[in-house]
PDB file of C-alpha atoms in Angstrom:
ATOM      1  CA  MET E   1     117.083 110.720  51.945  1.00 58.00           C
ATOM      2  CA  ARG E   2     116.864 114.007  53.804  1.00 67.00           C
ATOM      3  CA  TYR E   3     117.736 113.876  57.552  1.00 64.00           C
ATOM      4  CA  SER E   4     117.108 117.612  58.233  1.00 66.00           C
ATOM      5  CA  SER E   5     113.435 116.900  59.209  1.00 72.00           C
ATOM      6  CA  GLN E   6     114.591 114.362  61.571  1.00 89.00           C
ATOM      7  CA  VAL E   7     117.019 116.165  63.708  1.00 95.00           C
ATOM      8  CA  LYS E   8     116.291 116.747  67.377  1.00 96.00           C
ATOM      9  CA  PRO E   9     118.277 117.898  70.192  1.00 97.00           C
ATOM     10  CA  ILE E  10     119.208 115.459  72.966  1.00 97.00           C
ATOM     11  CA  SER E  11     116.836 117.314  75.370  1.00 97.00           C
ATOM     12  CA  TYR E  12     113.843 116.372  73.102  1.00 97.00           C
ATOM     13  CA  LEU E  13     114.940 112.833  73.139  1.00 97.00           C
ATOM     14  CA  LYS E  14     115.205 112.838  76.998  1.00 97.00           C
ATOM     15  CA  ALA E  15     111.771 114.479  77.345  1.00 98.00           C
ATOM     16  CA  ASN E  16     109.972 112.436  74.637  1.00 97.00           C
ATOM     17  CA  ALA E  17     111.878 109.043  74.623  1.00 97.00           C
ATOM     18  CA  ALA E  18     108.638 106.954  74.342  1.00 97.00           C
ATOM     19  CA  GLU E  19     107.171 109.016  71.584  1.00 96.00           C
ATOM     20  CA  VAL E  20     110.588 109.019  69.689  1.00 96.00           C
ATOM     21  CA  LEU E  21     110.674 105.249  69.864  1.00 96.00           C
ATOM     22  CA  LEU E  22     107.094 105.019  68.448  1.00 96.00           C
ATOM     23  CA  LEU E  23     107.878 107.524  65.748  1.00 94.00           C
ATOM     24  CA  LEU E  24     111.054 105.600  64.819  1.00 96.00           C
ATOM     25  CA  ALA E  25     109.233 102.312  64.520  1.00 95.00           C
ATOM     26  CA  GLU E  26     106.240 103.798  62.622  1.00 95.00           C
ATOM     27  CA  GLU E  27     108.327 105.877  60.077  1.00 93.00           C
ATOM     28  CA  ARG E  28     111.373 103.634  59.840  1.00 94.00           C
ATOM     29  CA  GLN E  29     113.525 106.722  59.301  1.00 93.00           C
ATOM     30  CA  PRO E  30     116.704 107.307  61.422  1.00 95.00           C
ATOM     31  CA  MET E  31     116.884 110.443  63.720  1.00 96.00           C
ATOM     32  CA  VAL E  32     119.920 112.607  64.221  1.00 96.00           C
ATOM     33  CA  ILE E  33     120.445 113.645  67.738  1.00 97.00           C
ATOM     34  CA  THR E  34     122.400 116.854  68.458  1.00 97.00           C
ATOM     35  CA  GLN E  35     124.173 118.093  71.452  1.00 97.00           C
ATOM     36  CA  ASN E  36     125.306 121.699  71.774  1.00 97.00           C
ATOM     37  CA  GLY E  37     124.138 122.218  68.122  1.00 94.00           C
ATOM     38  CA  GLU E  38     126.225 119.417  66.752  1.00 96.00           C
ATOM     39  CA  ALA E  39     125.180 116.111  65.379  1.00 95.00           C
ATOM     40  CA  LYS E  40     126.360 113.471  67.945  1.00 96.00           C
ATOM     41  CA  ALA E  41     124.258 110.356  67.245  1.00 97.00           C
ATOM     42  CA  VAL E  42     121.877 108.620  64.809  1.00 96.00           C
ATOM     43  CA  ILE E  43     119.110 106.436  66.311  1.00 97.00           C
ATOM     44  CA  GLN E  44     116.811 104.110  64.317  1.00 96.00           C
ATOM     45  CA  ASP E  45     114.299 101.283  64.955  1.00 97.00           C
ATOM     46  CA  VAL E  46     115.746  97.713  65.408  1.00 96.00           C
ATOM     47  CA  ALA E  47     114.219  96.369  62.207  1.00 96.00           C
ATOM     48  CA  SER E  48     115.842  98.994  60.104  1.00 95.00           C
ATOM     49  CA  TYR E  49     119.117  98.423  61.851  1.00 96.00           C
ATOM     50  CA  GLU E  50     118.944  94.705  61.150  1.00 97.00           C
ATOM     51  CA  GLU E  51     118.208  95.340  57.596  1.00 97.00           C
ATOM     52  CA  THR E  52     121.150  97.649  57.421  1.00 96.00           C
ATOM     53  CA  GLN E  53     123.420  95.125  58.899  1.00 97.00           C
ATOM     54  CA  GLU E  54     122.151  92.424  56.488  1.00 98.00           C
ATOM     55  CA  THR E  55     122.808  94.666  53.529  1.00 98.00           C
ATOM     56  CA  LEU E  56     126.318  95.575  54.687  1.00 97.00           C
ATOM     57  CA  ALA E  57     127.115  91.752  55.101  1.00 97.00           C
ATOM     58  CA  LEU E  58     126.015  91.024  51.566  1.00 97.00           C
ATOM     59  CA  LEU E  59     128.040  94.070  50.312  1.00 97.00           C
ATOM     60  CA  LYS E  60     131.106  92.693  52.148  1.00 97.00           C
ATOM     61  CA  VAL E  61     130.639  89.276  50.599  1.00 96.00           C
ATOM     62  CA  LEU E  62     130.383  90.855  47.131  1.00 96.00           C
ATOM     63  CA  ALA E  63     133.461  92.982  47.820  1.00 97.00           C
ATOM     64  CA  LEU E  64     135.460  89.938  48.858  1.00 96.00           C
ATOM     65  CA  GLY E  65     134.300  88.128  45.690  1.00 93.00           C
ATOM     66  CA  ASN E  66     135.488  90.986  43.571  1.00 95.00           C
ATOM     67  CA  HIS E  67     138.800  91.130  45.388  1.00 95.00           C
ATOM     68  CA  ASP E  68     139.267  87.258  44.681  1.00 93.00           C
ATOM     69  CA  ILE E  69     138.386  87.895  41.015  1.00 93.00           C
ATOM     70  CA  GLU E  70     140.950  90.830  40.717  1.00 94.00           C
ATOM     71  CA  ALA E  71     143.535  88.550  42.405  1.00 95.00           C
ATOM     72  CA  GLY E  72     142.960  85.776  39.896  1.00 92.00           C
ATOM     73  CA  LYS E  73     141.555  83.433  42.475  1.00 92.00           C
ATOM     74  CA  VAL E  74     138.806  81.997  40.107  1.00 92.00           C
ATOM     75  CA  LYS E  75     138.144  78.646  38.638  1.00 91.00           C
ATOM     76  CA  PRO E  76     136.119  77.558  35.674  1.00 91.00           C
ATOM     77  CA  VAL E  77     132.498  76.813  36.720  1.00 92.00           C
ATOM     78  CA  ALA E  78     132.832  73.452  34.903  1.00 94.00           C
ATOM     79  CA  ASP E  79     135.699  72.382  37.153  1.00 92.00           C
ATOM     80  CA  VAL E  80     133.737  73.418  40.233  1.00 92.00           C
ATOM     81  CA  VAL E  81     130.608  71.499  39.210  1.00 93.00           C
ATOM     82  CA  ALA E  82     132.714  68.414  38.390  1.00 93.00           C
ATOM     83  CA  ARG E  83     134.395  68.506  41.883  1.00 93.00           C
ATOM     84  CA  LEU E  84     130.930  69.046  43.643  1.00 93.00           C
ATOM     85  CA  ARG E  85     129.353  66.177  41.734  1.00 93.00           C
ATOM     86  CA  ALA E  86     132.377  63.923  42.669  1.00 93.00           C
ATOM     87  CA  LYS E  87     131.989  64.774  46.308  1.00 91.00           C
ATOM     88  CA  ALA E  88     128.269  64.108  46.144  1.00 90.00           C
ATOM     89  CA  GLY E  89     128.832  60.800  44.590  1.00 84.00           C
ATOM     90  CA  LYS E  90     131.055  59.521  47.442  1.00 69.00           C
TER      91      LYS E  90
END
């Protein structure tokens, strides 16, 4: 994804806030905001932000699972299934 077409100075954001929000919602692309010629912030629509957070949460769960595997914290699936069935039968 190229962000170069979505780079705007902070003065543009100040002068066109409503238009920027509409554009973000329609295009679902983040916008880089600059101040004194340097990138200072990235803004995006709420739906995209929520999707990003959900994706990061899933990646964290996967990373934790991989860490457990590497640490040897695993059990055979047959043992886990038997334990779950035993609990369900109580």
